[in-house]
Coordinates of C-alpha atoms in Angstrom, one line a residue:
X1 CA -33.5 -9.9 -6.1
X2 CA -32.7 -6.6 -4.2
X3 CA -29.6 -5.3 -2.9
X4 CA -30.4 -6.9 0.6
X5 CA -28.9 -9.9 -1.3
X6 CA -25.6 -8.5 -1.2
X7 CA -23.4 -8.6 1.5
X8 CA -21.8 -4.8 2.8
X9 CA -18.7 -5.0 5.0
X10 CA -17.0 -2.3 6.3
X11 CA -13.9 -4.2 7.6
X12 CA -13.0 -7.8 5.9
X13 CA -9.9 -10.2 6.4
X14 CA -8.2 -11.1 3.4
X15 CA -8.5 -14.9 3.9
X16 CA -12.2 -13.9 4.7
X17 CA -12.6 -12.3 1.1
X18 CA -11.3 -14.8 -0.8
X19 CA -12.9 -17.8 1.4
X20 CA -16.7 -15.9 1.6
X21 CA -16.6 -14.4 -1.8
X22 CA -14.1 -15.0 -4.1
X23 CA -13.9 -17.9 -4.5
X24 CA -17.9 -19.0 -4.4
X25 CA -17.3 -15.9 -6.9
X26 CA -20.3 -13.9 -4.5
X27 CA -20.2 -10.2 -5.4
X28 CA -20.0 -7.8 -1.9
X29 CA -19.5 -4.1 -1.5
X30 CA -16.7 -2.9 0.7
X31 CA -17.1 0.0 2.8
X32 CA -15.7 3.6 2.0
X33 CA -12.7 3.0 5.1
X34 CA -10.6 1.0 2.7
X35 CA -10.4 4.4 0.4
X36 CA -10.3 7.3 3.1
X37 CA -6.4 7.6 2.2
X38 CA -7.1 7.4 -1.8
X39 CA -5.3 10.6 -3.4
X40 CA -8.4 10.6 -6.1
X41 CA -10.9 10.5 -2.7
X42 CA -9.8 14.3 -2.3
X43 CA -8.0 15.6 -5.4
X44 CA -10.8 14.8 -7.2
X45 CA -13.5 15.5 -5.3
X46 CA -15.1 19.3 -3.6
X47 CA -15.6 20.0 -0.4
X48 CA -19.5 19.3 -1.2
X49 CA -18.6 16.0 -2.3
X50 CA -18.9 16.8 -6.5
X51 CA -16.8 16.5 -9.1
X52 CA -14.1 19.3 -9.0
X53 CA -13.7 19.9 -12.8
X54 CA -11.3 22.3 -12.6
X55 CA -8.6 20.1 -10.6
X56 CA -9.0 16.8 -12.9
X57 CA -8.8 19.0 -16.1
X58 CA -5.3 20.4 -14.4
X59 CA -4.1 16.9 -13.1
X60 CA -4.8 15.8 -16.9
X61 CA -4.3 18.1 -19.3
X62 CA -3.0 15.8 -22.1
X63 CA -4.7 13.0 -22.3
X64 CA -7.3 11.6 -24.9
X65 CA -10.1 9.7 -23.9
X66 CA -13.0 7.5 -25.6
X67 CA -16.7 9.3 -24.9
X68 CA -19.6 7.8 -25.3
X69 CA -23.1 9.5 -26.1
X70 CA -25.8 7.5 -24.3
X71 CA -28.2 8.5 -26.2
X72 CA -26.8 6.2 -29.2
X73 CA -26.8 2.7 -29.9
X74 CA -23.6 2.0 -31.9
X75 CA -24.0 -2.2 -33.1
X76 CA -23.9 -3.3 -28.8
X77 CA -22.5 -0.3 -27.6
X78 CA -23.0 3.7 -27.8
X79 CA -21.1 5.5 -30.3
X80 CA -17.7 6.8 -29.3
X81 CA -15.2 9.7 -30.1
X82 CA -11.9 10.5 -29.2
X83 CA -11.2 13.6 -27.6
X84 CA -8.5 15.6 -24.8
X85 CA -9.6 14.5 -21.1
X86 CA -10.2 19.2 -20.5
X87 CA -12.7 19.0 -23.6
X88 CA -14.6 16.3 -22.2
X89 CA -14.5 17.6 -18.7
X90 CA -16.0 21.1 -20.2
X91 CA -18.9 19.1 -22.1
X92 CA -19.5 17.4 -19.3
X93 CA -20.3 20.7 -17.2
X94 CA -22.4 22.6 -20.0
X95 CA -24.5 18.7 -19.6
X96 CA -26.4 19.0 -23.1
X97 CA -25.8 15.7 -23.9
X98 CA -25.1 12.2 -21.6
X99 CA -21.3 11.7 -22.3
X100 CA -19.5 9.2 -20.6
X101 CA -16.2 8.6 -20.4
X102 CA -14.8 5.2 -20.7
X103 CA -12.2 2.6 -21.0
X104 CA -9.3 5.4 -20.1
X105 CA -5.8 4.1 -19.2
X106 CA -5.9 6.8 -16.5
X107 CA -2.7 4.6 -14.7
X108 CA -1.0 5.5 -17.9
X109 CA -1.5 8.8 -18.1
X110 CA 1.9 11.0 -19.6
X111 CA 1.1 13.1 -15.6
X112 CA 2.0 9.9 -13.5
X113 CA -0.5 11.1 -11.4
X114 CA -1.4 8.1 -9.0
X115 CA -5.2 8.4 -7.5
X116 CA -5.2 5.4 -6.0
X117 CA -3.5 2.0 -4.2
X118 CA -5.3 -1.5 -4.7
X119 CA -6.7 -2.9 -1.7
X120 CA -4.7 -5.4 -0.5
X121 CA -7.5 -7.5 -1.1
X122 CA -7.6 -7.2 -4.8
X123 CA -3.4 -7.0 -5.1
X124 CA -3.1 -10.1 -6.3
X125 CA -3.8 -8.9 -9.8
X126 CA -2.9 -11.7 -12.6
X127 CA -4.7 -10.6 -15.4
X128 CA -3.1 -6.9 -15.4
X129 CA 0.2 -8.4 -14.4
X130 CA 0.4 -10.6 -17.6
X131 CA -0.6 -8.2 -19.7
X132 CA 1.6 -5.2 -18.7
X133 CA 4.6 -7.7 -18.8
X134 CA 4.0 -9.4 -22.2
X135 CA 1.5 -7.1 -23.9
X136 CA 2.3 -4.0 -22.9
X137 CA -0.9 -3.0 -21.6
X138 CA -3.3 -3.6 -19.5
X139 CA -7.1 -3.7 -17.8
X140 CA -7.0 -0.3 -15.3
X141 CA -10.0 1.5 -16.3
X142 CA -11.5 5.0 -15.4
X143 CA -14.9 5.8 -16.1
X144 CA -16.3 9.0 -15.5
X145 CA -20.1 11.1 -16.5
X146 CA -22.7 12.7 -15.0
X147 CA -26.3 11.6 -14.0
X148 CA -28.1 9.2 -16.3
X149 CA -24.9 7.7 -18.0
X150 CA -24.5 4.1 -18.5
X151 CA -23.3 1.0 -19.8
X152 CA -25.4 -1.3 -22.1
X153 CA -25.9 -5.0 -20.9
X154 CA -22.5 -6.8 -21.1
X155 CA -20.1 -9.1 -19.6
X156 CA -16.6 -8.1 -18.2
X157 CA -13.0 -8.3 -20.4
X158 CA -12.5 -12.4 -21.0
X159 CA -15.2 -13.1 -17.7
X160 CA -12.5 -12.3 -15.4
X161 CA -12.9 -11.3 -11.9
X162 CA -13.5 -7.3 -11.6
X163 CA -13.8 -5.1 -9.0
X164 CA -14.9 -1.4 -9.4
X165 CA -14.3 1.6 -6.5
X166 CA -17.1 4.8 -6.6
X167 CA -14.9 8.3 -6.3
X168 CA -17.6 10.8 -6.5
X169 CA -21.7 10.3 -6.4
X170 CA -24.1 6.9 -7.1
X171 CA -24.0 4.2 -9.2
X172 CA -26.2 2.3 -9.8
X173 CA -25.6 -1.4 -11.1
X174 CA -28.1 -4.6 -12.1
X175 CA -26.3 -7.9 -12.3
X176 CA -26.9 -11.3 -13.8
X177 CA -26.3 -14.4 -12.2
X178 CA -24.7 -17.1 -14.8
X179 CA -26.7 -19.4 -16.5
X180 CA -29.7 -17.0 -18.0
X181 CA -28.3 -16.5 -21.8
X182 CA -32.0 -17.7 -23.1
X183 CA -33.8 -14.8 -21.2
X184 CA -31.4 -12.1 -22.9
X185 CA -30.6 -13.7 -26.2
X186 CA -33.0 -13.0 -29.5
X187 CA -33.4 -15.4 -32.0
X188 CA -30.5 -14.0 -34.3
X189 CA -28.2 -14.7 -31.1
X190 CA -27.9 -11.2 -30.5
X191 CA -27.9 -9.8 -26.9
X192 CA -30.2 -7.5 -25.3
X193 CA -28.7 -4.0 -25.2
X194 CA -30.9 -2.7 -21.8
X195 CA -32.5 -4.9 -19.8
X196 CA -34.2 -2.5 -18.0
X197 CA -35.6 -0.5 -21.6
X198 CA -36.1 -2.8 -24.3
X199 CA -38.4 -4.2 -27.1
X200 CA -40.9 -7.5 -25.5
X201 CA -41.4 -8.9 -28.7
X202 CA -37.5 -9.0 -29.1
X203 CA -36.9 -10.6 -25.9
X204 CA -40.4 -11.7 -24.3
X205 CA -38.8 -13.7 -21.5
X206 CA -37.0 -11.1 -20.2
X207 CA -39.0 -10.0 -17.1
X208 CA -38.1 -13.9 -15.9
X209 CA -34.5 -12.6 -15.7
X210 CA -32.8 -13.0 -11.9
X211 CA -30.6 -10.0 -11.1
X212 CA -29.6 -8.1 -8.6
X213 CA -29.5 -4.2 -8.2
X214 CA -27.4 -1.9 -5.7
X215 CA -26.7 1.3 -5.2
X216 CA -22.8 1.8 -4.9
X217 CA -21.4 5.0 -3.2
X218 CA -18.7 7.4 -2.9
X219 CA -15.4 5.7 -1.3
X220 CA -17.3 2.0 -1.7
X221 CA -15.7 -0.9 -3.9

């Protein structure tokens, strides 16, 4: 399936998101309007439209994030280290290596710097709400990294709803319809870790899989 399959709307109702996709539980991507008036839309970004290095390492000097080098395989993930938000920031620009920053707390951060505003769409926002109130956490991610990063084949935190907004550049993403566990699964119950780079003895039902694949970018959700 190609990214025809997906619905784009620049301007949505909130009772039309909810009846049209959220509930039939349809992905869509929302146009780059809804983030025009995002801080992170211009404090992170150049006048070219790159990453400006220099302004994220300032906004966070402090904090420590999880990197991942994609080109490991770590069990059904990459292998992670910790390190301080500049250090990664400064790897990232010398580019010898695919790192990828993930998982970050970034609405945590000690600089109470605040990049962005929910849609009103997406406000209603259970999951975090429970979890900041009774956990003391919570399921705000930033993920940051330069071309050819990714993220092996996985499903969301507990198969929630998720939504995802592009700052800077493409992303590309591949997703799975329910239902297909037998195309992806080997016979140890293990799941594929790319599904677009893997072994066909392994998982020789593969190429069977439905999926869709976009291209998301900047200022879409």
């Amino acid at each position: 399936m190609d990214a025809d399959c997906i619905e784009r709307r620049e301007n949505i109702s909130i009772e039309e998101f909810v009846e049209c996709f959220l509930e039939p539980n349809k992905p869509v991507v929302l146009g780059a309007t809804l983030t025009k008036h995002w801080p992170a839309r211009s404090d992170w970004v150049t006048s070219e439209g790159r990453p400006d290095f220099a302004r994220l390492a300032e906004l966070y000097p402090t904090d420590l994030v999880e990197v991942a080098d994609c080109d490991t395989t770590y069990f059904s993930d990459h292998q992670r280290t910790t390190m301080p938000f500049p250090e990664f920031i400064e790897k990232w620009q010398k580019g010898k290596q695919r790192l990828y920053c993930k998982d970050w707390h970034f609405t945590r951060s000690p600089s109470q710097y605040r990049a962005y505003q929910p849609l009103p769409h997406l406000s209603d926002d259970w999951l975090n709400t429970y979890y900041q109130e009774e956990k003391n956490d919570d399921y705000r991610f930033c993920y940051m990294g330069g071309q050819g990063t990714w993220t092996p084949f996985h499903e969301d935190v507990f198969r929630s709803y998720s939504w995802s907004s592009n700052i800077c550049g493409q992303k590309r993403w591949i997703l799975v319809p329910p239902g297909q566990n037998h195309l992806f699964t080997d016979d140890q119950g293990n799941w594929v870790h790319s599904i677009v780079d893997y072994n066909e003895a392994r998982f020789p039902r593969l190429h069977e899989l439905k999926k869709y694949e976009l291209i998301q970018g900047p200022g879409e959700t």
